[in-house]
Amino acid sequence: MKISTSELLDELKNRTKEHLEFAAMLSLKPEDDLNFRISEDSWSTLECLEHLNRYGDFYIPEINRRISSAGRSSQPYFKPGILGNYFAKSMLPKEKLNTMKTLKAMNPIHSSLDKSVVNTFIKQQEMMLELLEEAQHVDLEKIKTGISISKLIKLKLGDTFRFVIYHNSRHIEQIKRILTKQKEEKIFQKA
């Protein structure tokens, strides 16, 4: 499977812009709403974003380092790697999301969080957009990045972008479900 590099980068930029707009909307909500959880063992909106921020803290500097040290040589097409494609596709939001275990260091449950988490997420998405712009001038197949779960595994840059941005999409969908449930509960309490 080959993907047009420009189409891939455009898709990833569009998703990231949507994430930015969504986060801007979240920044207007009261902190209590952002800390609402459906159940004791589920994440709140801020915990979902904190989870994404922790991944961003690893991947954004990693991607930046790899792009900065690469020569300029873009390719018209990107061919995903087997493992990278699997990871990226597993992150895409589906109708019935399969729950996944998260690493302890990436699990923010019951953390004391405030709206600064939203601001951090917004800054990270702005940085991601800048990296996607720079990625137009490098080879998304030849550049390899480390991954957060193992120093031994490297993914093609294009797959790393897909994984991180699809992972963001997955948790944005989770936040939308949390907000819907919260809205339903508020309506129920008024009735």
Coordinates of N, CA and C in Angstrom, one line a residue:
M1 N 0.8 -1.2 0.0 CA 0.0 0.0 0.0 C 0.9 1.2 0.0
K2 N 0.7 2.1 -1.0 CA 1.4 3.3 -1.1 C 0.4 4.5 -0.9
I3 N 0.9 5.5 -0.2 CA 0.0 6.7 0.1 C 0.8 7.9 -0.5
S4 N 0.0 8.8 -1.2 CA 0.7 10.0 -1.6 C 1.1 10.8 -0.3
T5 N 2.4 11.2 -0.3 CA 3.0 11.9 0.8 C 2.2 13.2 1.1
S6 N 1.9 13.9 0.1 CA 1.2 15.2 0.3 C -0.2 15.0 0.8
E7 N -0.9 13.9 0.3 CA -2.2 13.6 0.8 C -2.2 13.2 2.3
L8 N -1.2 12.4 2.6 CA -1.0 11.9 4.0 C -0.8 13.1 4.9
L9 N 0.1 13.9 4.6 CA 0.5 15.1 5.5 C -0.7 16.0 5.6
D10 N -1.5 16.2 4.5 CA -2.7 17.0 4.5 C -3.7 16.4 5.5
E11 N -3.9 15.1 5.4 CA -4.9 14.5 6.3 C -4.5 14.6 7.7
L12 N -3.2 14.5 8.0 CA -2.7 14.6 9.4 C -2.8 16.0 9.9
K13 N -2.5 17.0 9.0 CA -2.6 18.4 9.4 C -4.1 18.7 9.7
N14 N -5.0 18.2 8.9 CA -6.4 18.5 9.1 C -6.9 17.9 10.4
R15 N -6.5 16.7 10.7 CA -6.9 16.1 12.0 C -6.3 16.9 13.1
T16 N -5.1 17.3 13.0 CA -4.4 18.1 14.1 C -5.1 19.4 14.3
K17 N -5.5 20.1 13.2 CA -6.3 21.3 13.3 C -7.6 21.1 14.0
E18 N -8.3 20.0 13.7 CA -9.5 19.7 14.4 C -9.3 19.5 15.9
H19 N -8.2 18.8 16.2 CA -7.9 18.6 17.6 C -7.6 20.0 18.3
L20 N -7.0 20.9 17.6 CA -6.7 22.2 18.1 C -8.0 22.9 18.4
E21 N -8.9 22.9 17.4 CA -10.2 23.6 17.6 C -11.0 23.0 18.7
F22 N -11.0 21.7 18.8 CA -11.7 21.0 19.9 C -11.1 21.4 21.3
A23 N -9.8 21.5 21.4 CA -9.2 21.9 22.6 C -9.5 23.3 23.0
A24 N -9.6 24.2 22.0 CA -9.9 25.6 22.2 C -11.3 25.7 22.8
M25 N -12.2 24.8 22.3 CA -13.6 24.8 22.9 C -13.5 24.3 24.3
L26 N -12.7 23.3 24.6 CA -12.6 22.7 26.0 C -12.0 23.8 26.9
S27 N -11.2 24.6 26.4 CA -10.6 25.7 27.3 C -11.6 26.6 27.8
L28 N -12.8 26.7 27.2 CA -13.9 27.6 27.7 C -14.7 26.9 28.7
K29 N -14.6 25.6 28.9 CA -15.4 24.9 29.9 C -14.9 25.1 31.3
P30 N -15.8 25.0 32.3 CA -15.4 25.1 33.7 C -14.5 23.9 34.1
E31 N -13.6 24.1 35.0 CA -12.7 23.0 35.4 C -13.5 21.8 36.0
D32 N -14.6 22.1 36.7 CA -15.4 21.0 37.2 C -15.9 20.1 36.1
D33 N -16.3 20.7 35.0 CA -16.8 19.9 33.9 C -15.6 19.0 33.3
L34 N -14.5 19.6 33.2 CA -13.3 18.9 32.7 C -12.8 17.8 33.6
N35 N -13.2 17.8 34.8 CA -12.8 16.8 35.8 C -13.9 15.8 36.0
F36 N -15.0 15.9 35.3 CA -16.1 14.9 35.4 C -15.6 13.6 34.9
R37 N -16.0 12.5 35.6 CA -15.7 11.1 35.1 C -17.0 10.3 35.2
I38 N -17.1 9.4 34.2 CA -18.3 8.6 34.1 C -18.4 7.6 35.2
S39 N -17.3 7.1 35.6 CA -17.2 6.2 36.8 C -15.9 6.4 37.5
E40 N -15.8 5.8 38.7 CA -14.6 5.9 39.5 C -13.3 5.5 38.8
D41 N -13.4 4.5 37.9 CA -12.2 4.0 37.3 C -12.1 4.4 35.8
S42 N -12.9 5.4 35.4 CA -12.7 6.0 34.1 C -12.0 7.3 34.1
W43 N -11.5 7.7 33.0 CA -10.7 9.0 32.9 C -11.7 10.2 32.7
S44 N -11.3 11.3 33.2 CA -12.0 12.6 33.0 C -11.4 13.2 31.7
T45 N -12.0 14.2 31.2 CA -11.5 15.0 30.0 C -10.0 15.4 30.2
L46 N -9.7 16.0 31.4 CA -8.4 16.4 31.7 C -7.4 15.2 31.7
E47 N -7.9 14.1 32.3 CA -7.0 12.9 32.3 C -6.7 12.4 30.9
C48 N -7.7 12.4 30.0 CA -7.5 12.0 28.6 C -6.4 12.9 28.0
L49 N -6.6 14.2 28.2 CA -5.6 15.2 27.6 C -4.2 15.0 28.2
E50 N -4.2 14.8 29.5 CA -2.9 14.6 30.2 C -2.2 13.4 29.7
H51 N -2.9 12.3 29.4 CA -2.4 11.1 28.8 C -1.8 11.4 27.4
L52 N -2.5 12.2 26.6 CA -1.9 12.6 25.3 C -0.7 13.5 25.5
N53 N -0.7 14.4 26.5 CA 0.4 15.3 26.7 C 1.6 14.5 27.1
R54 N 1.5 13.4 27.8 CA 2.6 12.6 28.2 C 3.2 11.9 27.0
Y55 N 2.4 11.5 26.1 CA 2.9 10.9 24.8 C 3.6 12.0 24.0
G56 N 2.9 13.2 24.0 CA 3.5 14.3 23.2 C 4.9 14.7 23.8
D57 N 5.0 14.6 25.1 CA 6.3 14.9 25.7 C 7.4 14.0 25.2
F58 N 7.1 12.8 24.8 CA 8.1 11.9 24.2 C 8.2 12.1 22.7
Y59 N 7.1 12.1 22.0 CA 7.1 12.0 20.5 C 7.5 13.3 19.9
I60 N 7.1 14.5 20.4 CA 7.4 15.7 19.7 C 8.9 16.0 19.7
P61 N 9.6 15.9 20.8 CA 11.0 16.1 20.8 C 11.7 15.0 19.9
E62 N 11.2 13.8 20.0 CA 11.8 12.7 19.2 C 11.6 13.0 17.7
I63 N 10.5 13.4 17.2 CA 10.2 13.7 15.8 C 11.0 14.9 15.4
N64 N 11.1 15.9 16.3 CA 11.8 17.2 16.0 C 13.3 16.8 15.8
R65 N 13.9 16.0 16.7 CA 15.3 15.6 16.6 C 15.6 14.9 15.3
R66 N 14.7 14.0 14.9 CA 14.9 13.2 13.7 C 14.8 14.1 12.4
I67 N 13.8 15.0 12.4 CA 13.7 15.8 11.2 C 14.8 16.8 11.1
S68 N 15.2 17.4 12.3 CA 16.3 18.4 12.3 C 17.7 17.8 11.8
S69 N 17.9 16.5 12.1 CA 19.1 15.9 11.7 C 19.1 15.2 10.3
A70 N 17.9 15.3 9.7 CA 17.8 14.6 8.3 C 18.1 15.6 7.2
G71 N 18.6 15.1 6.1 CA 18.8 15.9 4.9 C 17.5 16.1 4.2
R72 N 17.4 17.1 3.4 CA 16.2 17.4 2.7 C 16.1 16.5 1.5
S73 N 15.1 15.6 1.5 CA 14.8 14.7 0.3 C 13.5 14.1 0.5
S74 N 12.5 14.8 0.1 CA 11.1 14.2 0.2 C 10.8 13.2 -0.9
Q75 N 9.9 12.4 -0.7 CA 9.5 11.4 -1.7 C 8.0 11.6 -2.0
P76 N 7.6 11.3 -3.2 CA 6.1 11.6 -3.6 C 5.2 10.6 -2.9
Y77 N 5.7 9.4 -2.5 CA 4.8 8.4 -1.9 C 5.4 7.9 -0.6
F78 N 4.6 7.4 0.3 CA 5.0 6.8 1.5 C 4.4 5.4 1.6
K79 N 5.3 4.5 1.9 CA 4.8 3.1 2.1 C 5.0 2.7 3.6
P80 N 3.8 2.6 4.2 CA 3.9 2.3 5.7 C 4.6 1.0 5.9
G81 N 5.3 0.9 7.1 CA 5.9 -0.3 7.5 C 4.9 -1.3 8.1
I82 N 5.2 -2.5 8.2 CA 4.2 -3.5 8.7 C 3.8 -3.2 10.2
L83 N 4.8 -3.1 11.0 CA 4.5 -2.8 12.4 C 3.9 -1.4 12.6
G84 N 4.5 -0.4 11.9 CA 4.0 1.0 12.1 C 2.5 1.1 11.6
N85 N 2.2 0.4 10.5 CA 0.9 0.4 10.0 C -0.1 -0.2 10.9
Y86 N 0.3 -1.3 11.5 CA -0.5 -2.0 12.5 C -0.8 -1.1 13.7
F87 N 0.3 -0.5 14.3 CA 0.1 0.5 15.4 C -0.8 1.6 15.1
A88 N -0.6 2.2 13.9 CA -1.4 3.4 13.5 C -2.8 3.0 13.3
K89 N -3.1 1.9 12.6 CA -4.5 1.5 12.4 C -5.2 1.1 13.7
S90 N -4.4 0.5 14.6 CA -5.0 0.1 15.9 C -5.5 1.3 16.7
M91 N -5.0 2.5 16.4 CA -5.3 3.7 17.1 C -6.5 4.5 16.6
L92 N -6.8 4.2 15.3 CA -8.0 4.9 14.7 C -9.2 4.7 15.5
P93 N -10.0 5.7 15.7 CA -11.3 5.6 16.4 C -12.2 4.7 15.6
K94 N -12.9 3.8 16.4 CA -13.9 2.9 15.7 C -15.2 3.1 16.4
E95 N -16.3 2.6 15.9 CA -17.7 2.8 16.5 C -17.6 2.2 17.9
K96 N -17.2 1.0 18.0 CA -17.0 0.3 19.3 C -15.6 0.3 19.7
L97 N -15.1 1.2 20.5 CA -13.7 1.2 20.8 C -13.3 0.1 21.7
N98 N -12.2 -0.6 21.2 CA -11.6 -1.6 22.1 C -10.7 -0.9 23.1
T99 N -10.9 -1.2 24.4 CA -10.1 -0.6 25.4 C -8.7 -1.2 25.4
M100 N -7.7 -0.4 25.7 CA -6.3 -0.9 25.7 C -5.7 -0.5 27.1
K101 N -4.8 -1.4 27.5 CA -4.1 -1.1 28.7 C -3.1 0.0 28.4
T102 N -2.8 0.9 29.3 CA -1.8 1.9 29.1 C -0.7 1.7 30.1
L103 N 0.5 2.1 29.7 CA 1.6 2.0 30.6 C 1.4 2.9 31.8
K104 N 1.9 2.4 32.9 CA 1.6 3.1 34.2 C 2.1 4.6 34.1
A105 N 3.2 4.8 33.5 CA 3.7 6.2 33.4 C 2.8 7.1 32.6
M106 N 2.0 6.5 31.7 CA 1.2 7.2 30.8 C -0.3 7.3 31.3
N107 N -0.5 6.7 32.5 CA -1.9 6.7 33.0 C -2.1 7.7 34.1
P108 N -2.9 8.8 33.8 CA -3.0 9.9 34.7 C -4.2 9.8 35.7
I109 N -4.8 8.6 35.8 CA -6.0 8.5 36.6 C -5.8 9.0 38.0
H110 N -6.8 9.7 38.5 CA -6.8 10.3 39.8 C -5.7 11.3 40.1
S111 N -5.2 11.9 39.0 CA -4.2 12.9 39.1 C -4.9 14.2 39.5
S112 N -4.3 15.1 40.1 CA -4.9 16.4 40.4 C -4.5 17.3 39.2
L113 N -5.5 17.6 38.4 CA -5.3 18.4 37.1 C -6.1 19.6 37.0
D114 N -5.6 20.6 36.3 CA -6.3 21.8 36.1 C -6.3 22.2 34.6
K115 N -6.8 23.4 34.3 CA -6.9 23.7 32.9 C -5.6 23.9 32.2
S116 N -4.5 24.0 32.9 CA -3.2 24.1 32.3 C -2.9 22.9 31.3
V117 N -3.6 21.8 31.6 CA -3.4 20.6 30.8 C -4.0 20.9 29.4
V118 N -5.1 21.6 29.3 CA -5.6 22.0 28.0 C -4.6 22.9 27.2
N119 N -4.1 23.8 28.0 CA -3.1 24.7 27.3 C -1.9 24.0 26.8
T120 N -1.4 23.0 27.6 CA -0.3 22.2 27.1 C -0.6 21.4 25.9
F121 N -1.8 20.8 25.9 CA -2.3 20.1 24.7 C -2.3 21.0 23.5
I122 N -2.8 22.2 23.6 CA -2.9 23.2 22.5 C -1.5 23.5 22.0
K123 N -0.6 23.7 22.9 CA 0.8 24.0 22.5 C 1.4 22.9 21.7
Q124 N 1.2 21.7 22.2 CA 1.7 20.5 21.6 C 1.1 20.3 20.2
Q125 N -0.2 20.6 20.0 CA -0.8 20.5 18.7 C -0.2 21.5 17.7
E126 N 0.0 22.7 18.2 CA 0.7 23.7 17.4 C 2.1 23.3 17.0
M127 N 2.8 22.7 17.9 CA 4.2 22.1 17.5 C 4.0 21.0 16.5
M128 N 3.0 20.2 16.7 CA 2.8 19.1 15.7 C 2.5 19.6 14.3
L129 N 1.8 20.7 14.2 CA 1.5 21.3 12.9 C 2.8 21.8 12.3
E130 N 3.7 22.4 13.1 CA 5.0 22.9 12.6 C 5.8 21.7 12.1
L131 N 5.8 20.6 12.8 CA 6.6 19.4 12.4 C 6.0 18.8 11.1
L132 N 4.7 18.8 11.0 CA 4.1 18.3 9.8 C 4.5 19.2 8.6
E133 N 4.6 20.5 8.8 CA 5.0 21.4 7.7 C 6.5 21.0 7.3
E134 N 7.3 20.9 8.3 CA 8.7 20.5 8.1 C 8.9 19.2 7.4
A135 N 7.9 18.3 7.7 CA 8.0 16.9 7.2 C 7.8 16.8 5.7
Q136 N 7.3 17.9 5.1 CA 7.1 17.9 3.6 C 8.4 17.9 2.9
H137 N 9.5 18.2 3.6 CA 10.8 18.3 3.0 C 11.8 17.2 3.3
V138 N 11.3 16.1 4.0 CA 12.1 15.0 4.3 C 11.5 13.7 3.9
D139 N 12.2 12.6 3.9 CA 11.8 11.3 3.5 C 11.1 10.6 4.7
L140 N 9.8 10.5 4.6 CA 9.0 9.9 5.7 C 9.3 8.4 5.9
E141 N 9.9 7.8 4.9 CA 10.2 6.3 5.0 C 11.6 6.1 5.6
K142 N 12.6 6.9 5.1 CA 14.0 6.7 5.6 C 14.2 7.1 7.0
I143 N 13.6 8.2 7.4 CA 13.8 8.7 8.8 C 13.0 7.8 9.7
K144 N 13.7 7.3 10.8 CA 13.1 6.4 11.7 C 13.1 7.1 13.1
T145 N 12.1 6.8 13.9 CA 12.0 7.4 15.2 C 11.9 6.2 16.2
G146 N 12.3 6.5 17.4 CA 12.1 5.6 18.5 C 10.7 5.7 18.9
I147 N 10.2 4.7 19.7 CA 8.9 4.7 20.2 C 8.9 4.6 21.8
S148 N 7.8 5.0 22.4 CA 7.8 5.2 23.8 C 7.9 3.9 24.6
I149 N 7.5 2.8 24.0 CA 7.4 1.5 24.8 C 8.7 0.7 24.7
S150 N 9.6 1.0 23.7 CA 10.8 0.2 23.6 C 11.9 0.9 22.8
K151 N 13.1 0.9 23.3 CA 14.2 1.5 22.7 C 14.7 0.7 21.5
L152 N 14.2 -0.5 21.4 CA 14.7 -1.5 20.3 C 13.9 -1.3 19.1
I153 N 12.7 -0.8 19.1 CA 11.8 -0.7 18.0 C 11.9 0.7 17.4
K154 N 12.0 0.8 16.1 CA 12.0 2.1 15.4 C 10.9 2.0 14.3
L155 N 10.2 3.1 14.2 CA 9.2 3.2 13.1 C 9.6 4.3 12.1
K156 N 9.0 4.1 10.9 CA 9.2 5.1 9.9 C 8.5 6.4 10.4
L157 N 9.1 7.6 10.1 CA 8.5 8.8 10.5 C 7.0 9.0 10.1
G158 N 6.7 8.6 8.9 CA 5.3 8.7 8.5 C 4.3 7.9 9.4
D159 N 4.8 6.7 9.8 CA 4.0 5.8 10.7 C 3.9 6.4 12.1
T160 N 5.0 7.0 12.5 CA 5.0 7.7 13.9 C 4.0 8.8 13.9
F161 N 4.0 9.7 12.9 CA 3.0 10.7 12.8 C 1.6 10.1 12.8
R162 N 1.4 9.1 12.0 CA 0.0 8.5 12.0 C -0.3 8.0 13.4
F163 N 0.6 7.2 14.0 CA 0.3 6.7 15.3 C -0.1 7.8 16.3
V164 N 0.7 8.8 16.4 CA 0.5 9.8 17.4 C -0.8 10.6 17.2
I165 N -1.0 11.0 15.9 CA -2.2 11.8 15.6 C -3.5 10.9 15.7
Y166 N -3.4 9.7 15.2 CA -4.6 8.8 15.4 C -4.9 8.5 16.8
H167 N -3.8 8.4 17.6 CA -4.0 8.2 19.1 C -4.7 9.4 19.7
N168 N -4.3 10.6 19.2 CA -5.0 11.8 19.7 C -6.5 11.7 19.3
S169 N -6.8 11.3 18.1 CA -8.2 11.2 17.6 C -9.0 10.3 18.5
R170 N -8.3 9.2 18.8 CA -9.0 8.1 19.6 C -9.5 8.7 20.9
H171 N -8.6 9.5 21.6 CA -8.9 10.0 22.9 C -9.8 11.3 22.8
I172 N -9.8 12.0 21.7 CA -10.8 13.1 21.4 C -12.2 12.5 21.4
E173 N -12.3 11.3 20.7 CA -13.6 10.7 20.6 C -14.0 10.2 22.0
Q174 N -13.1 9.8 22.9 CA -13.4 9.4 24.2 C -13.9 10.6 25.0
I175 N -13.3 11.7 24.8 CA -13.7 13.0 25.5 C -15.1 13.3 25.1
K176 N -15.4 13.2 23.8 CA -16.7 13.5 23.3 C -17.8 12.7 24.0
R177 N -17.5 11.4 24.2 CA -18.4 10.5 24.9 C -18.6 10.9 26.4
I178 N -17.5 11.3 27.0 CA -17.5 11.8 28.4 C -18.4 13.0 28.5
L179 N -18.2 14.0 27.6 CA -19.0 15.2 27.6 C -20.5 14.9 27.3
T180 N -20.8 14.0 26.4 CA -22.2 13.6 26.2 C -22.8 13.0 27.4
K181 N -22.1 12.1 28.1 CA -22.6 11.5 29.3 C -22.8 12.5 30.4
Q182 N -21.9 13.5 30.5 CA -22.1 14.5 31.5 C -23.3 15.4 31.2
K183 N -23.5 15.7 29.9 CA -24.7 16.5 29.5 C -26.0 15.7 29.9
E184 N -26.0 14.4 29.6 CA -27.1 13.6 29.9 C -27.4 13.6 31.4
E185 N -26.4 13.5 32.2 CA -26.5 13.5 33.7 C -27.1 14.8 34.2
K186 N -26.6 15.9 33.6 CA -27.1 17.2 34.0 C -28.6 17.3 33.7
I187 N -29.0 16.9 32.5 CA -30.4 16.9 32.1 C -31.2 16.0 33.1
F188 N -30.7 14.9 33.4 CA -31.4 13.9 34.3 C -31.6 14.5 35.7
Q189 N -30.5 15.2 36.1 CA -30.6 15.8 37.5 C -31.6 17.0 37.5
K190 N -31.8 17.7 36.4 CA -32.8 18.8 36.4 C -34.2 18.2 36.3
A191 N -34.4 17.0 35.8 CA -35.7 16.5 35.6 C -36.4 16.1 36.9

